[in-house]
Amino acid sequence: MSPLRAAVAAASRRLADAGLLVGTAGNVSARVGDRVAITATGVRLGECGPDEVTVVTLDGTVVEGTLAPTSELSLHLGVYADGPAAAIVHTHAPFATALACVVDALPVLHYQQLTLGGEVRVAPYATFGTAELATHVRTALEGRSAALLANHGSVTLGGSLDQAVENALLLEWLCQLHHRASALGTPRVLTEEQQADVVRAAIERGYGTPQEV
Ligand SMILES: [Zn+2]
């Protein structure tokens, strides 16, 4: 059995434990070469095991596993076709989904959001599992590793499965931050200049990586 199936199952359980994947809602995939391991449709993600992850080729042909892939398979394969992502997480996480019912974009309130590429766009609504939704999401992801899906949820990417999971957790934290800040007043958005300063400082100091003294 491909080790990727166990890795995708473990990532799904981790996201469910964190409250981002509820019941059977959401899906996770990882790619190595021309193979994609992706959660099967109808699986309870909090208890997901390796045999509930299906391996497909980049054109969607099942090559390993007995269960049909998630209904958002075309979204995942479309994103892999667009760039170098090694993993994709799609959630109906509570704060991301709530915000995606209200705003057209998640502005940069906190500098940590810059690791996702800046302002997070909200892809216009379309029925789940459709080519139309996949197209909207791929457009919203241009130059970003996260997007919100109007009245639906979120998508994050990563150069590894861990990174895609971390990005999903960060996006949910940022949506929660936006919610709480908006309850207190009108949130200040970081200016272009402030954002550019953060990027410069992060490069100079190696932000986010352990450093020897
Ligand atoms: Zn969904």
mmCIF file of C-alpha atoms and ligand atoms in Angstrom:
data_model
loop_
_atom_site.group_PDB
_atom_site.id
_atom_site.type_symbol
_atom_site.label_atom_id
_atom_site.label_comp_id
_atom_site.label_asym_id
_atom_site.label_seq_id
_atom_site.Cartn_x
_atom_site.Cartn_y
_atom_site.Cartn_z
ATOM 1 C CA MET A 1 0.000 0.000 0.000
ATOM 2 C CA SER A 2 1.265 3.510 -0.846
ATOM 3 C CA PRO A 3 2.579 5.233 2.340
ATOM 4 C CA LEU A 4 0.845 8.360 1.078
ATOM 5 C CA ARG A 5 -2.530 6.829 2.004
ATOM 6 C CA ALA A 6 -1.588 6.541 5.693
ATOM 7 C CA ALA A 7 -0.165 10.083 5.647
ATOM 8 C CA VAL A 8 -3.370 11.550 4.170
ATOM 9 C CA ALA A 9 -5.482 9.594 6.692
ATOM 10 C CA ALA A 10 -3.336 10.893 9.597
ATOM 11 C CA ALA A 11 -3.631 14.491 8.321
ATOM 12 C CA SER A 12 -7.427 14.097 8.112
ATOM 13 C CA ARG A 13 -7.635 12.852 11.709
ATOM 14 C CA ARG A 14 -5.422 15.727 12.875
ATOM 15 C CA LEU A 15 -7.652 18.310 11.159
ATOM 16 C CA ALA A 16 -10.774 16.672 12.605
ATOM 17 C CA ASP A 17 -9.215 16.715 16.096
ATOM 18 C CA ALA A 18 -8.589 20.447 15.631
ATOM 19 C CA GLY A 19 -12.270 20.933 14.716
ATOM 20 C CA LEU A 20 -11.644 21.847 11.091
ATOM 21 C CA LEU A 21 -13.136 18.712 9.539
ATOM 22 C CA VAL A 22 -16.580 17.878 10.894
ATOM 23 C CA GLY A 23 -18.202 14.495 10.135
ATOM 24 C CA THR A 24 -17.798 13.662 6.452
ATOM 25 C CA ALA A 25 -17.356 17.306 5.362
ATOM 26 C CA GLY A 26 -14.058 18.262 3.734
ATOM 27 C CA ASN A 27 -11.276 16.360 2.027
ATOM 28 C CA VAL A 28 -7.498 16.012 1.965
ATOM 29 C CA SER A 29 -5.045 14.969 -0.739
ATOM 30 C CA ALA A 30 -1.318 14.659 -1.306
ATOM 31 C CA ARG A 31 0.638 14.257 -4.520
ATOM 32 C CA VAL A 32 3.878 12.500 -5.328
ATOM 33 C CA GLY A 33 4.848 12.496 -9.006
ATOM 34 C CA ASP A 34 1.858 11.466 -11.109
ATOM 35 C CA ARG A 35 -0.077 9.913 -8.199
ATOM 36 C CA VAL A 36 -2.564 11.646 -5.887
ATOM 37 C CA ALA A 37 -3.813 10.070 -2.644
ATOM 38 C CA ILE A 38 -7.193 11.566 -1.730
ATOM 39 C CA THR A 39 -9.841 10.893 0.903
ATOM 40 C CA ALA A 40 -12.807 8.852 -0.304
ATOM 41 C CA THR A 41 -16.330 10.251 -0.444
ATOM 42 C CA GLY A 42 -18.583 9.744 2.585
ATOM 43 C CA VAL A 43 -15.742 8.920 4.993
ATOM 44 C CA ARG A 44 -15.861 10.128 8.617
ATOM 45 C CA LEU A 45 -12.599 12.069 8.540
ATOM 46 C CA GLY A 46 -11.991 11.957 12.281
ATOM 47 C CA GLU A 47 -11.652 8.172 12.039
ATOM 48 C CA CYS A 48 -10.102 8.041 8.572
ATOM 49 C CA GLY A 49 -7.827 5.047 7.948
ATOM 50 C CA PRO A 50 -5.437 4.320 5.033
ATOM 51 C CA ASP A 51 -8.039 2.113 3.306
ATOM 52 C CA GLU A 52 -10.389 5.120 3.174
ATOM 53 C CA VAL A 53 -7.868 7.001 1.024
ATOM 54 C CA THR A 54 -7.873 6.286 -2.720
ATOM 55 C CA VAL A 55 -4.944 6.746 -5.096
ATOM 56 C CA VAL A 56 -5.639 8.220 -8.535
ATOM 57 C CA THR A 57 -3.574 9.354 -11.510
ATOM 58 C CA LEU A 58 -3.512 13.030 -12.505
ATOM 59 C CA ASP A 59 -6.431 12.378 -14.888
ATOM 60 C CA GLY A 60 -8.512 10.834 -12.083
ATOM 61 C CA THR A 61 -8.168 7.127 -12.865
ATOM 62 C CA VAL A 62 -8.282 5.037 -9.672
ATOM 63 C CA VAL A 63 -5.124 2.916 -9.318
ATOM 64 C CA GLU A 64 -5.299 1.902 -5.640
ATOM 65 C CA GLY A 65 -8.144 1.537 -3.138
ATOM 66 C CA THR A 66 -11.742 0.338 -3.301
ATOM 67 C CA LEU A 67 -13.697 3.510 -2.439
ATOM 68 C CA ALA A 68 -14.770 6.318 -4.784
ATOM 69 C CA PRO A 69 -12.720 9.513 -4.325
ATOM 70 C CA THR A 70 -14.245 12.686 -2.842
ATOM 71 C CA SER A 71 -16.735 14.613 -4.980
ATOM 72 C CA GLU A 72 -14.194 17.481 -5.063
ATOM 73 C CA LEU A 73 -11.639 15.345 -6.956
ATOM 74 C CA SER A 74 -11.698 17.665 -9.987
ATOM 75 C CA LEU A 75 -10.927 20.657 -7.755
ATOM 76 C CA HIS A 76 -7.867 18.894 -6.307
ATOM 77 C CA LEU A 77 -6.622 17.677 -9.716
ATOM 78 C CA GLY A 78 -7.149 21.138 -11.215
ATOM 79 C CA VAL A 79 -5.057 22.773 -8.491
ATOM 80 C CA TYR A 80 -2.271 20.202 -8.967
ATOM 81 C CA ALA A 81 -2.333 20.960 -12.702
ATOM 82 C CA ASP A 82 -1.832 24.679 -11.958
ATOM 83 C CA GLY A 83 1.343 24.546 -9.883
ATOM 84 C CA PRO A 84 3.758 22.816 -7.572
ATOM 85 C CA ALA A 85 1.402 22.066 -4.626
ATOM 86 C CA ALA A 86 2.206 18.759 -2.912
ATOM 87 C CA ALA A 87 -0.951 18.684 -0.773
ATOM 88 C CA ILE A 88 -4.416 20.238 -0.582
ATOM 89 C CA VAL A 89 -6.829 20.575 2.345
ATOM 90 C CA HIS A 90 -10.494 21.488 1.867
ATOM 91 C CA THR A 91 -12.561 22.186 4.998
ATOM 92 C CA HIS A 92 -15.940 23.460 6.115
ATOM 93 C CA ALA A 93 -14.184 24.867 9.209
ATOM 94 C CA PRO A 94 -16.534 26.993 11.379
ATOM 95 C CA PHE A 95 -14.880 30.433 11.218
ATOM 96 C CA ALA A 96 -13.634 30.175 7.629
ATOM 97 C CA THR A 97 -17.089 29.104 6.447
ATOM 98 C CA ALA A 98 -18.868 31.821 8.462
ATOM 99 C CA LEU A 99 -16.604 34.516 7.046
ATOM 100 C CA ALA A 100 -17.036 33.126 3.526
ATOM 101 C CA CYS A 101 -20.789 33.789 3.904
ATOM 102 C CA VAL A 102 -20.145 37.509 4.463
ATOM 103 C CA VAL A 103 -16.973 38.969 2.946
ATOM 104 C CA ASP A 104 -15.427 39.093 -0.554
ATOM 105 C CA ALA A 105 -11.868 38.805 0.796
ATOM 106 C CA LEU A 106 -10.047 38.304 4.086
ATOM 107 C CA PRO A 107 -7.865 41.415 4.496
ATOM 108 C CA VAL A 108 -4.446 41.258 6.129
ATOM 109 C CA LEU A 109 -5.061 42.140 9.786
ATOM 110 C CA HIS A 110 -2.096 40.135 11.077
ATOM 111 C CA TYR A 111 1.352 39.719 9.508
ATOM 112 C CA GLN A 112 1.211 35.914 9.808
ATOM 113 C CA GLN A 113 -1.308 35.986 6.953
ATOM 114 C CA LEU A 114 1.510 36.974 4.586
ATOM 115 C CA THR A 115 2.748 33.372 4.691
ATOM 116 C CA LEU A 116 -0.451 32.547 2.772
ATOM 117 C CA GLY A 117 0.397 35.158 0.112
ATOM 118 C CA GLY A 118 -1.543 38.183 1.419
ATOM 119 C CA GLU A 119 -5.240 39.003 1.198
ATOM 120 C CA VAL A 120 -7.213 35.747 0.921
ATOM 121 C CA ARG A 121 -9.758 35.877 -1.910
ATOM 122 C CA VAL A 122 -13.266 34.437 -1.653
ATOM 123 C CA ALA A 123 -14.113 32.303 -4.707
ATOM 124 C CA PRO A 124 -17.681 32.968 -5.956
ATOM 125 C CA TYR A 125 -20.295 30.387 -5.004
ATOM 126 C CA ALA A 126 -20.986 27.378 -7.222
ATOM 127 C CA THR A 127 -22.450 23.938 -6.464
ATOM 128 C CA PHE A 128 -20.006 21.547 -4.755
ATOM 129 C CA GLY A 129 -18.188 19.095 -7.002
ATOM 130 C CA THR A 130 -18.738 21.115 -10.203
ATOM 131 C CA ALA A 131 -16.169 22.235 -12.766
ATOM 132 C CA GLU A 132 -17.481 25.769 -12.205
ATOM 133 C CA LEU A 133 -16.492 25.675 -8.517
ATOM 134 C CA ALA A 134 -13.078 24.228 -9.377
ATOM 135 C CA THR A 135 -12.472 27.066 -11.861
ATOM 136 C CA HIS A 136 -13.483 29.734 -9.326
ATOM 137 C CA VAL A 137 -11.192 28.247 -6.676
ATOM 138 C CA ARG A 138 -8.212 27.923 -9.025
ATOM 139 C CA THR A 139 -8.595 31.597 -9.957
ATOM 140 C CA ALA A 140 -8.863 32.646 -6.289
ATOM 141 C CA LEU A 141 -5.675 30.682 -5.484
ATOM 142 C CA GLU A 142 -3.478 32.500 -8.012
ATOM 143 C CA GLY A 143 -0.347 33.586 -6.109
ATOM 144 C CA ARG A 144 -1.851 32.328 -2.826
ATOM 145 C CA SER A 145 -1.758 29.168 -0.734
ATOM 146 C CA ALA A 146 -5.276 29.729 0.639
ATOM 147 C CA ALA A 147 -8.736 30.668 -0.594
ATOM 148 C CA LEU A 148 -12.188 30.887 0.916
ATOM 149 C CA LEU A 149 -15.189 29.446 -0.967
ATOM 150 C CA ALA A 150 -18.296 31.610 -0.729
ATOM 151 C CA ASN A 151 -20.957 30.031 1.513
ATOM 152 C CA HIS A 152 -18.968 26.785 1.537
ATOM 153 C CA GLY A 153 -15.545 26.640 3.258
ATOM 154 C CA SER A 154 -11.812 26.913 2.633
ATOM 155 C CA VAL A 155 -8.961 25.460 0.582
ATOM 156 C CA THR A 156 -5.273 25.557 1.516
ATOM 157 C CA LEU A 157 -2.184 24.240 -0.270
ATOM 158 C CA GLY A 158 1.300 23.329 0.814
ATOM 159 C CA GLY A 159 4.653 22.120 -0.430
ATOM 160 C CA SER A 160 4.070 19.172 1.904
ATOM 161 C CA LEU A 161 1.102 17.587 3.664
ATOM 162 C CA ASP A 162 2.214 19.127 6.983
ATOM 163 C CA GLN A 163 2.412 22.559 5.370
ATOM 164 C CA ALA A 164 -1.092 22.304 3.884
ATOM 165 C CA VAL A 165 -2.431 21.271 7.313
ATOM 166 C CA GLU A 166 -0.560 24.120 9.055
ATOM 167 C CA ASN A 167 -1.933 26.562 6.485
ATOM 168 C CA ALA A 168 -5.478 25.317 7.133
ATOM 169 C CA LEU A 169 -4.990 25.802 10.884
ATOM 170 C CA LEU A 170 -3.530 29.279 10.302
ATOM 171 C CA LEU A 171 -6.371 30.294 7.995
ATOM 172 C CA GLU A 172 -8.951 29.215 10.572
ATOM 173 C CA TRP A 173 -7.080 31.209 13.267
ATOM 174 C CA LEU A 174 -7.042 34.270 10.979
ATOM 175 C CA CYS A 175 -10.781 33.964 10.297
ATOM 176 C CA GLN A 176 -11.413 33.676 14.042
ATOM 177 C CA LEU A 177 -9.233 36.752 14.592
ATOM 178 C CA HIS A 178 -11.247 38.690 11.986
ATOM 179 C CA HIS A 179 -14.473 37.630 13.677
ATOM 180 C CA ARG A 180 -13.334 38.670 17.148
ATOM 181 C CA ALA A 181 -11.759 41.944 16.009
ATOM 182 C CA SER A 182 -14.906 42.844 14.029
ATOM 183 C CA ALA A 183 -17.024 42.265 17.140
ATOM 184 C CA LEU A 184 -14.920 44.874 18.951
ATOM 185 C CA GLY A 185 -14.919 47.502 16.194
ATOM 186 C CA THR A 186 -13.671 48.092 12.656
ATOM 187 C CA PRO A 187 -10.372 46.177 12.306
ATOM 188 C CA ARG A 188 -7.296 48.061 11.052
ATOM 189 C CA VAL A 189 -5.813 46.478 7.930
ATOM 190 C CA LEU A 190 -2.010 46.402 7.497
ATOM 191 C CA THR A 191 -0.969 48.860 4.768
ATOM 192 C CA GLU A 192 0.985 47.781 1.674
ATOM 193 C CA GLU A 193 4.075 49.410 3.206
ATOM 194 C CA GLN A 194 3.654 47.576 6.527
ATOM 195 C CA GLN A 195 3.231 44.301 4.649
ATOM 196 C CA ALA A 196 6.366 44.938 2.550
ATOM 197 C CA ASP A 197 8.336 45.665 5.751
ATOM 198 C CA VAL A 198 7.217 42.326 7.215
ATOM 199 C CA VAL A 199 8.321 40.418 4.125
ATOM 200 C CA ARG A 200 11.720 42.175 4.231
ATOM 201 C CA ALA A 201 12.171 41.479 7.963
ATOM 202 C CA ALA A 202 11.099 37.847 7.589
ATOM 203 C CA ILE A 203 13.688 37.268 4.850
ATOM 204 C CA GLU A 204 16.437 38.972 6.883
ATOM 205 C CA ARG A 205 15.676 37.114 10.114
ATOM 206 C CA GLY A 206 14.600 33.734 8.749
ATOM 207 C CA TYR A 207 11.197 34.084 10.458
ATOM 208 C CA GLY A 208 9.432 30.849 11.342
ATOM 209 C CA THR A 209 12.537 28.653 11.421
ATOM 210 C CA PRO A 210 14.516 27.598 14.516
ATOM 211 C CA GLN A 211 17.833 29.417 14.762
ATOM 212 C CA GLU A 212 21.010 28.636 16.637
ATOM 213 C CA VAL A 213 22.106 31.239 19.190
HETATM 214 ZN ZN ZN B 1 -16.914 21.213 0.595
#
